[in-house]
């Protein structure tokens, strides 16, 4: 919990709670005991606090916020206790000092950090604010602008920046603990008043009011519906307006408001869900705990279109040498220019002093049209057109050319991994690595295992995701995998709502107000309407292969909307053609404006098909779009395509712009209440019996029948169900 030792005049208190020394009640108690012991021992002249295993502390235990009052209150009290110590207290910061961990360090009179340490107050990302007086001490130490920036964004800052800001007194490259003990010995006997942050005034600005009002506008804009940044702002503003003790009271009030908000619960769930999703298992028994990845020392990317460019950029940024291959010299030159531009932009964004991107060196990045250049790479990512015959041809070639151990990955967004693998002689090494556009920016990597994919291949893809600083989520093989499969019914509902009387801008507004970055129609325009059109043609849903006499609005007895096909047939592919569900200022333009042409097309369409338009309210728009998506999520869980609801939520937050403060679609369903979601789906499916996406999944029905069980228990009901079958 916390170890106490002497060095000889300096008491050493070491926080110990693996893996990241969170401040559990036991740790706080042990820290308090250590301080009392040091205070009582006349031979102790100073105190040094450090953390076990090269980490100071990651702050309060996120899992413990459900019983909030005790730990938070005692943490703040402990920070005050440290500050009021009559003997100097020095923090030795190694690894990380985050949240409550940094607040403990702010209670200390001096701070020494290792050069590789990172510090931050990331509470805002958990829907909270620094609740152990951090919002009052930090502005006193580093000034309001820097403190406000750290507290409202939650960013981690490196030790060198912390030194410039005055957050730490010393940065060392060698032994931080020894340096802190040296400093502690040096400051014995020096007055502590000036080192107690609660006694310092907040540094003045020429026009604090003007600064604060501009900052508030910025914070609100960045918050996108999230409450915590605004309340973090209010807590820091309190530091500029009130004495320390009143500021602390205000901080506590605001903290309690956030703690009881649903947003904090959702954001904390999202944090833990991301960790849970790393622990993958497959129905065949493969698991993260037993599978070993193989090293990826070099990679190749085939196809330098929209996706391939971003994937190459990601690999180069992760310092993995890449061979980039295109079908001919013309495509290769276009692809090369695009990749170089992306890499130049990335290089400009990199921190001063960070390792530079070595992309002009052909040993690190090579462009070719020759498949023979792929002989020695450890991993290949295919990103050619979404066409099964082409993908199979390429995988057949790869299977002949690549060295025996090489992993063969496909970036397909929906196609069958097993069928692609069947074109090779090594299906155990074939896996889906589904990146999201733009691939060098989006954090999600959906990792899809096929029937024969080996545990080593899965572990290697997961390791690759980490190397690329992405969140890898392992899922099973089905049409659209997890993310796109849940997206299909959502987009389908959005289009049906247009048929029935709504407009793209009305549907988008409801979903954007809910918190999506962009609604379904803006999203389709951005991605390109032709992508789905080609896929529907491939599935025989539209185009010449549709049998004569097929009703326009029905396919295989189910409701179908030809509206998106009609748009594509008029050359409206979205942003790229300047027209889609909206009109844009030019081809490639980004400003969407409602389009009278589309409104009259909708009116005409309803006339042709005898549809009486009706007013559709916000509730129906939201529920039909979201609940059909969630319903598909339950079907996916029941089929064993994903190991748990957390996986679906991580996919939606990181790949589909789902508002993080609403925890992901499955978490959201649990907050709405499963019986309510079920009742609504029943209602809508009765009104639209020809829409299978609205018919409640058996798993949802089973869970709702037992009430609204906590999300972490859902999967146990599934195994009860299967064991009875
Ligand atoms: N509480 C509980 N568990 C935590 C935790 C925390 N604050 N921080 C990390 N963990 C757990 C993780 O859940 C994970 O557990 P698992 O092995 O069971 O999955 C384990 O520690 C390791 O974490 P990571 O997998 O994330 O390891 P990394 O090395 O990639 O990252 C980290 C380490 C940078 C510390 C990262 O975990 C992190 O950012 N943690 C959150 C820090 C934070 O937000 N602190 C603020 C807490 S709120 C607070 O202090 C309130 C106060 O103001 C009153
Ligand atoms: P794209 O059309 O922009 O690029 C495809 C590239 O592949 C072209 O540059 C083409 O010249 C090249 N290519 C075609 N045949 C080739 C061959 N035989 N050898 C080498 N190169 C060849 O396509 P995009 O959008 O990049 O999609 C690629 C894959 O990624 C598809 O499977 C798609 O479904 C998937 N995907 C696309 C997303 C998107 O938002 N565009 C998102 C996620 C996955």
Coordinates of C-alpha atoms in Angstrom, one line a residue, residues 47-467:
X47 CA 9.8 13.6 3.6
X48 CA 10.0 12.2 0.1
X49 CA 7.0 10.6 -1.6
X50 CA 7.5 8.4 -4.7
X51 CA 5.7 5.4 -6.3
X52 CA 6.5 1.8 -6.8
X53 CA 7.6 0.3 -10.1
X54 CA 8.7 3.6 -11.8
X55 CA 5.2 5.2 -11.6
X56 CA 4.1 7.9 -9.2
X57 CA 0.3 7.4 -9.3
X58 CA -2.6 7.3 -11.8
X59 CA -4.9 9.0 -9.3
X60 CA -8.1 7.8 -7.7
X61 CA -9.4 4.4 -8.5
X62 CA -11.9 4.8 -11.3
X63 CA -13.7 1.6 -10.3
X64 CA -14.3 3.1 -6.8
X65 CA -16.4 6.1 -7.9
X66 CA -19.6 4.2 -7.3
X67 CA -18.9 4.7 -3.5
X68 CA -17.6 8.2 -4.0
X69 CA -17.6 10.3 -0.8
X70 CA -15.0 8.6 1.3
X71 CA -12.0 8.3 -1.0
X72 CA -12.4 11.7 -2.6
X73 CA -12.9 13.5 0.7
X74 CA -10.0 11.8 2.3
X75 CA -7.8 12.5 -0.8
X76 CA -8.4 16.2 -0.5
X77 CA -7.8 16.1 3.2
X78 CA -4.6 14.2 2.7
X79 CA -3.3 16.7 0.2
X80 CA -3.9 19.4 2.7
X81 CA -2.2 17.4 5.4
X82 CA 0.9 17.0 3.1
X83 CA 1.0 20.7 2.4
X84 CA 0.7 21.6 6.1
X85 CA 3.6 19.4 7.1
X86 CA 6.2 21.2 9.1
X87 CA 8.9 19.2 7.5
X88 CA 9.5 19.7 3.7
X89 CA 7.9 17.2 1.5
X90 CA 9.3 16.4 -2.0
X91 CA 7.5 14.4 -4.7
X92 CA 9.7 12.2 -6.9
X93 CA 7.6 11.8 -10.1
X94 CA 8.5 8.9 -12.3
X95 CA 6.3 7.5 -15.1
X96 CA 3.0 9.2 -14.5
X97 CA 1.4 11.5 -12.0
X98 CA -2.2 11.8 -13.2
X99 CA -5.4 13.1 -11.6
X100 CA -5.3 12.6 -7.8
X101 CA -1.7 11.5 -8.3
X102 CA -0.7 14.9 -9.5
X103 CA -2.9 16.5 -6.8
X104 CA -0.8 14.7 -4.2
X105 CA 2.3 16.1 -5.8
X106 CA 0.8 19.6 -5.8
X107 CA 0.3 19.2 -2.0
X108 CA 4.1 18.5 -1.7
X109 CA 6.4 21.5 -1.3
X110 CA 8.8 20.5 -4.1
X111 CA 8.5 18.3 -7.2
X112 CA 11.3 16.5 -9.1
X113 CA 10.4 14.6 -12.3
X114 CA 12.1 12.1 -14.5
X115 CA 12.6 13.4 -18.0
X116 CA 10.3 10.6 -19.3
X117 CA 7.5 11.3 -16.8
X118 CA 4.1 12.6 -17.9
X119 CA 1.7 14.7 -15.8
X120 CA -1.9 15.7 -16.2
X121 CA -5.3 16.2 -14.7
X122 CA -7.4 13.9 -17.0
X123 CA -10.5 13.9 -14.8
X124 CA -12.4 15.8 -17.5
X125 CA -12.1 12.8 -19.8
X126 CA -13.9 10.8 -17.1
X127 CA -16.7 13.3 -16.8
X128 CA -15.3 14.8 -13.6
X129 CA -13.0 17.6 -12.4
X130 CA -9.9 17.4 -10.3
X131 CA -11.7 17.0 -6.9
X132 CA -8.8 17.1 -4.5
X133 CA -8.2 20.8 -4.7
X134 CA -6.3 20.5 -8.0
X135 CA -8.4 23.2 -9.6
X136 CA -7.4 25.6 -6.9
X137 CA -3.7 24.8 -6.5
X138 CA -2.7 24.4 -10.2
X139 CA -3.7 27.9 -11.3
X140 CA -1.7 29.3 -8.3
X141 CA 1.4 27.4 -9.4
X142 CA 1.4 27.7 -13.2
X143 CA -1.1 30.6 -13.9
X144 CA -4.7 30.5 -15.2
X145 CA -4.2 30.0 -18.9
X146 CA -1.9 26.9 -18.6
X147 CA -4.0 25.5 -15.7
X148 CA -7.2 26.0 -17.6
X149 CA -5.8 24.3 -20.6
X150 CA -4.6 21.2 -18.7
X151 CA -7.8 20.9 -16.6
X152 CA -10.3 21.4 -19.4
X153 CA -8.6 19.2 -21.9
X154 CA -7.1 16.6 -19.6
X155 CA -4.0 16.4 -21.7
X156 CA -0.8 14.7 -20.4
X157 CA 2.2 16.9 -20.6
X158 CA 5.9 15.7 -20.7
X159 CA 8.3 16.6 -17.9
X160 CA 10.2 19.1 -20.0
X161 CA 7.0 21.1 -20.6
X162 CA 6.1 20.8 -16.9
X163 CA 9.5 22.3 -16.1
X164 CA 8.9 25.2 -18.4
X165 CA 5.5 25.8 -16.9
X166 CA 6.9 25.7 -13.4
X167 CA 4.9 22.6 -12.5
X168 CA 8.0 20.8 -11.4
X169 CA 11.2 22.2 -9.8
X170 CA 13.7 19.9 -11.4
X171 CA 13.9 17.3 -14.3
X172 CA 16.4 14.6 -14.1
X173 CA 17.6 11.9 -16.5
X174 CA 18.9 9.5 -14.0
X175 CA 17.6 8.3 -10.6
X176 CA 14.6 10.5 -9.7
X177 CA 14.3 9.1 -6.1
X178 CA 17.9 9.9 -5.3
X179 CA 17.6 13.4 -6.8
X180 CA 14.5 14.0 -4.7
X181 CA 16.2 12.9 -1.6
X182 CA 19.2 15.2 -2.4
X183 CA 16.7 18.1 -2.9
X184 CA 14.9 17.2 0.4
X185 CA 18.2 17.3 2.3
X186 CA 19.1 20.6 0.7
X187 CA 15.9 22.3 1.7
X188 CA 15.8 21.2 5.3
X189 CA 15.2 24.2 7.5
X190 CA 14.1 26.5 4.7
X191 CA 10.8 28.4 5.2
X192 CA 7.8 26.4 3.8
X193 CA 5.3 29.3 3.6
X194 CA 6.2 30.3 0.0
X195 CA 6.0 26.6 -1.0
X196 CA 2.5 26.1 0.2
X197 CA 0.3 26.6 -2.9
X198 CA -2.9 27.3 -1.0
X199 CA -1.2 30.4 0.5
X200 CA -0.1 31.8 -2.9
X201 CA -2.2 34.3 -4.8
X202 CA -3.4 33.3 -8.3
X203 CA -1.0 35.1 -10.8
X204 CA -2.8 38.1 -12.3
X205 CA -3.5 38.7 -16.0
X206 CA -3.8 42.2 -17.6
X207 CA -7.5 41.5 -18.3
X208 CA -8.6 38.3 -16.5
X209 CA -12.3 38.9 -17.3
X210 CA -11.8 39.1 -21.0
X211 CA -9.5 36.1 -20.9
X212 CA -12.0 34.1 -19.1
X213 CA -14.9 35.0 -21.3
X214 CA -13.0 34.0 -24.4
X215 CA -11.8 30.8 -22.8
X216 CA -15.3 29.9 -21.9
X217 CA -16.5 30.2 -25.5
X218 CA -13.6 27.9 -26.6
X219 CA -14.3 25.3 -23.9
X220 CA -18.0 25.2 -24.7
X221 CA -17.2 24.7 -28.4
X222 CA -14.8 21.9 -27.7
X223 CA -17.1 20.2 -25.2
X224 CA -19.7 19.0 -27.8
X225 CA -22.4 18.4 -25.3
X226 CA -20.1 17.1 -22.6
X227 CA -20.7 18.8 -19.2
X228 CA -17.4 18.3 -17.5
X229 CA -15.3 20.9 -19.5
X230 CA -17.7 23.7 -18.6
X231 CA -17.7 22.7 -14.9
X232 CA -13.9 22.4 -14.9
X233 CA -13.9 26.0 -16.3
X234 CA -16.2 27.2 -13.5
X235 CA -13.9 25.6 -10.9
X236 CA -10.8 27.3 -12.2
X237 CA -12.7 30.6 -12.5
X238 CA -13.6 30.2 -8.8
X239 CA -9.9 30.1 -8.1
X240 CA -9.6 33.6 -9.7
X241 CA -12.5 35.0 -7.8
X242 CA -12.4 33.5 -4.3
X243 CA -10.0 32.8 -1.4
X244 CA -8.6 29.3 -1.4
X245 CA -11.0 27.8 1.1
X246 CA -14.1 29.1 -0.7
X247 CA -12.7 27.9 -4.1
X248 CA -12.3 24.4 -2.6
X249 CA -15.9 24.5 -1.5
X250 CA -17.0 25.5 -4.9
X251 CA -14.8 22.8 -6.5
X252 CA -16.4 20.2 -4.2
X253 CA -20.0 21.3 -5.1
X254 CA -19.2 21.1 -8.8
X255 CA -17.5 17.8 -8.4
X256 CA -20.6 16.3 -6.8
X257 CA -22.8 17.7 -9.6
X258 CA -20.6 15.9 -12.1
X259 CA -20.2 12.7 -10.1
X260 CA -24.0 12.3 -10.0
X261 CA -24.4 13.0 -13.7
X262 CA -25.0 10.1 -16.1
X263 CA -22.1 11.5 -18.2
X264 CA -19.5 10.7 -15.6
X265 CA -20.8 7.1 -15.3
X266 CA -20.8 6.7 -19.1
X267 CA -17.2 8.1 -19.5
X268 CA -15.8 6.0 -16.8
X269 CA -17.5 3.0 -18.3
X270 CA -16.0 3.9 -21.7
X271 CA -12.5 4.1 -20.1
X272 CA -12.9 0.6 -18.5
X273 CA -14.6 -0.8 -21.7
X274 CA -11.6 0.1 -23.8
X275 CA -9.3 -1.9 -21.4
X276 CA -11.8 -4.8 -21.3
X277 CA -12.0 -4.9 -25.1
X278 CA -8.2 -5.6 -25.1
X279 CA -8.9 -8.9 -23.4
X280 CA -10.1 -10.8 -26.5
X281 CA -11.3 -14.4 -26.7
X282 CA -12.8 -16.4 -29.5
X283 CA -15.6 -19.1 -29.3
X284 CA -12.9 -21.6 -30.3
X285 CA -11.0 -20.9 -27.0
X286 CA -8.2 -18.7 -28.3
X287 CA -7.5 -15.8 -25.9
X288 CA -5.3 -12.8 -25.3
X289 CA -3.8 -14.6 -22.2
X290 CA -2.4 -17.5 -24.1
X291 CA -1.7 -16.2 -27.7
X292 CA 1.7 -14.8 -28.5
X293 CA 2.2 -12.2 -31.3
X294 CA 4.9 -12.5 -33.8
X295 CA 7.1 -9.5 -34.5
X296 CA 6.2 -7.1 -37.3
X297 CA 9.5 -5.5 -38.5
X298 CA 8.3 -4.6 -42.0
X299 CA 5.0 -4.3 -43.8
X300 CA 3.5 -3.8 -47.2
X301 CA 0.3 -2.0 -48.3
X302 CA -1.5 -2.9 -51.5
X303 CA -3.6 -0.1 -53.1
X304 CA -2.9 3.5 -52.3
X305 CA -6.4 4.9 -52.6
X306 CA -8.4 6.6 -49.8
X307 CA -7.5 3.9 -47.3
X308 CA -4.1 2.7 -48.4
X309 CA -2.6 6.2 -48.1
X310 CA -3.7 6.6 -44.5
X311 CA -2.5 3.0 -43.6
X312 CA 1.0 3.7 -45.1
X313 CA 1.1 6.9 -43.1
X314 CA 0.1 5.1 -39.9
X315 CA 2.8 2.5 -40.4
X316 CA 5.5 5.0 -41.1
X317 CA 4.5 7.0 -38.0
X318 CA 4.9 3.8 -36.0
X319 CA 8.4 3.4 -37.4
X320 CA 7.6 0.3 -39.4
X321 CA 9.4 0.1 -42.8
X322 CA 6.7 -0.1 -45.6
X323 CA 6.6 -1.3 -49.2
X324 CA 3.6 0.5 -50.9
X325 CA 2.3 -1.2 -54.0
X326 CA -0.1 0.0 -56.7
X327 CA -1.5 -1.6 -59.9
X328 CA 0.3 0.6 -62.4
X329 CA 2.8 3.5 -62.6
X330 CA 0.1 6.1 -63.0
X331 CA -1.8 5.0 -59.8
X332 CA 1.5 4.6 -58.1
X333 CA 2.6 8.2 -58.8
X334 CA -0.8 9.6 -57.6
X335 CA -0.6 7.4 -54.5
X336 CA 3.0 8.4 -53.8
X337 CA 2.2 12.1 -54.0
X338 CA -0.8 11.7 -51.6
X339 CA 1.2 9.7 -49.1
X340 CA 4.1 12.2 -49.1
X341 CA 1.7 15.0 -48.5
X342 CA 0.1 13.2 -45.6
X343 CA 3.5 12.4 -44.1
X344 CA 4.8 16.0 -44.5
X345 CA 1.7 17.2 -42.7
X346 CA 2.2 14.6 -39.9
X347 CA 5.9 15.6 -39.6
X348 CA 4.8 19.2 -39.1
X349 CA 2.4 18.3 -36.3
X350 CA 5.0 16.3 -34.4
X351 CA 6.4 17.6 -31.1
X352 CA 9.7 19.5 -31.2
X353 CA 12.4 17.1 -30.1
X354 CA 10.4 14.0 -31.0
X355 CA 11.9 11.4 -33.3
X356 CA 11.6 12.6 -36.9
X357 CA 9.7 10.7 -39.6
X358 CA 12.3 9.1 -41.9
X359 CA 10.0 8.8 -45.0
X360 CA 12.4 10.0 -47.7
X361 CA 14.6 7.0 -47.0
X362 CA 13.8 4.1 -49.5
X363 CA 14.8 1.6 -46.8
X364 CA 11.9 2.9 -44.7
X365 CA 9.3 3.6 -47.4
X366 CA 9.5 2.1 -50.9
X367 CA 7.0 2.6 -53.7
X368 CA 6.6 -0.2 -56.3
X369 CA 4.3 -2.0 -58.8
X370 CA 6.3 -5.2 -58.4
X371 CA 4.7 -7.9 -56.2
X372 CA 8.2 -9.5 -55.9
X373 CA 9.2 -6.7 -53.6
X374 CA 6.8 -8.2 -51.0
X375 CA 8.8 -11.4 -50.6
X376 CA 10.4 -10.5 -47.2
X377 CA 7.8 -8.5 -45.4
X378 CA 6.3 -9.7 -42.1
X379 CA 2.8 -8.5 -42.9
X380 CA 0.8 -7.3 -45.9
X381 CA -2.4 -5.1 -45.7
X382 CA -4.5 -5.3 -48.8
X383 CA -6.6 -2.1 -49.5
X384 CA -7.8 -2.5 -53.2
X385 CA -11.3 -2.0 -54.5
X386 CA -14.1 -3.8 -52.6
X387 CA -14.4 -6.6 -55.1
X388 CA -14.3 -10.3 -54.0
X389 CA -12.8 -11.6 -57.3
X390 CA -10.0 -9.0 -57.2
X391 CA -9.2 -9.6 -53.5
X392 CA -9.1 -13.4 -54.1
X393 CA -6.7 -12.9 -57.0
X394 CA -4.4 -10.8 -54.9
X395 CA -4.5 -13.2 -51.9
X396 CA -3.7 -16.1 -54.2
X397 CA -0.7 -14.1 -55.5
X398 CA 0.4 -13.2 -52.0
X399 CA 0.2 -16.7 -50.8
X400 CA 2.7 -17.7 -53.5
X401 CA 5.1 -14.8 -53.1
X402 CA 5.2 -13.9 -49.4
X403 CA 7.5 -15.7 -47.0
X404 CA 5.9 -18.5 -45.1
X405 CA 5.3 -16.7 -41.8
X406 CA 3.9 -13.5 -43.3
X407 CA 0.5 -12.3 -42.1
X408 CA -2.0 -11.5 -44.8
X409 CA -4.5 -8.8 -43.9
X410 CA -7.4 -7.4 -45.7
X411 CA -9.0 -4.0 -45.2
X412 CA -12.3 -5.1 -46.6
X413 CA -15.3 -3.3 -45.0
X414 CA -17.7 -6.2 -45.3
X415 CA -16.6 -9.1 -47.4
X416 CA -16.2 -12.7 -46.1
X417 CA -12.7 -13.3 -44.7
X418 CA -13.1 -17.1 -45.1
X419 CA -13.7 -16.7 -48.8
X420 CA -10.7 -14.4 -49.2
X421 CA -8.6 -16.9 -47.2
X422 CA -9.8 -19.8 -49.4
X423 CA -7.7 -18.3 -52.2
X424 CA -4.5 -18.9 -50.2
X425 CA -2.6 -22.0 -49.0
X426 CA -2.4 -20.5 -45.5
X427 CA -5.8 -19.5 -44.3
X428 CA -4.5 -19.5 -40.7
X429 CA -2.5 -16.4 -41.5
X430 CA -5.3 -14.5 -43.1
X431 CA -7.1 -11.9 -41.0
X432 CA -9.3 -8.7 -41.5
X433 CA -7.7 -5.4 -40.3
X434 CA -10.5 -3.0 -40.9
X435 CA -9.2 0.6 -40.7
X436 CA -11.5 3.6 -40.6
X437 CA -11.2 6.7 -42.8
X438 CA -9.0 8.7 -42.5
X439 CA -6.9 5.7 -41.5
X440 CA -4.0 7.7 -40.0
X441 CA -6.4 9.6 -37.8
X442 CA -9.2 7.3 -36.7
X443 CA -8.3 5.3 -33.6
X444 CA -10.4 2.1 -34.3
X445 CA -9.0 -1.0 -35.9
X446 CA -11.6 -3.8 -36.2
X447 CA -9.7 -7.1 -36.3
X448 CA -11.7 -9.9 -37.9
X449 CA -10.7 -13.5 -37.5
X450 CA -11.9 -16.2 -39.9
X451 CA -12.7 -19.8 -39.3
X452 CA -9.0 -20.8 -39.7
X453 CA -7.3 -17.7 -38.4
X454 CA -4.6 -18.7 -35.8
X455 CA -4.4 -17.2 -32.3
X456 CA -0.9 -16.0 -33.3
X457 CA -2.4 -14.1 -36.2
X458 CA -5.0 -12.4 -34.0
X459 CA -2.4 -11.5 -31.3
X460 CA -0.1 -10.1 -34.0
X461 CA -2.9 -7.9 -35.4
X462 CA -3.7 -6.7 -31.8
X463 CA -0.1 -5.9 -31.3
X464 CA 0.0 -4.0 -34.6
X465 CA -3.0 -1.9 -33.4
X466 CA -1.1 -1.0 -30.3
X467 CA 2.0 -0.1 -32.3

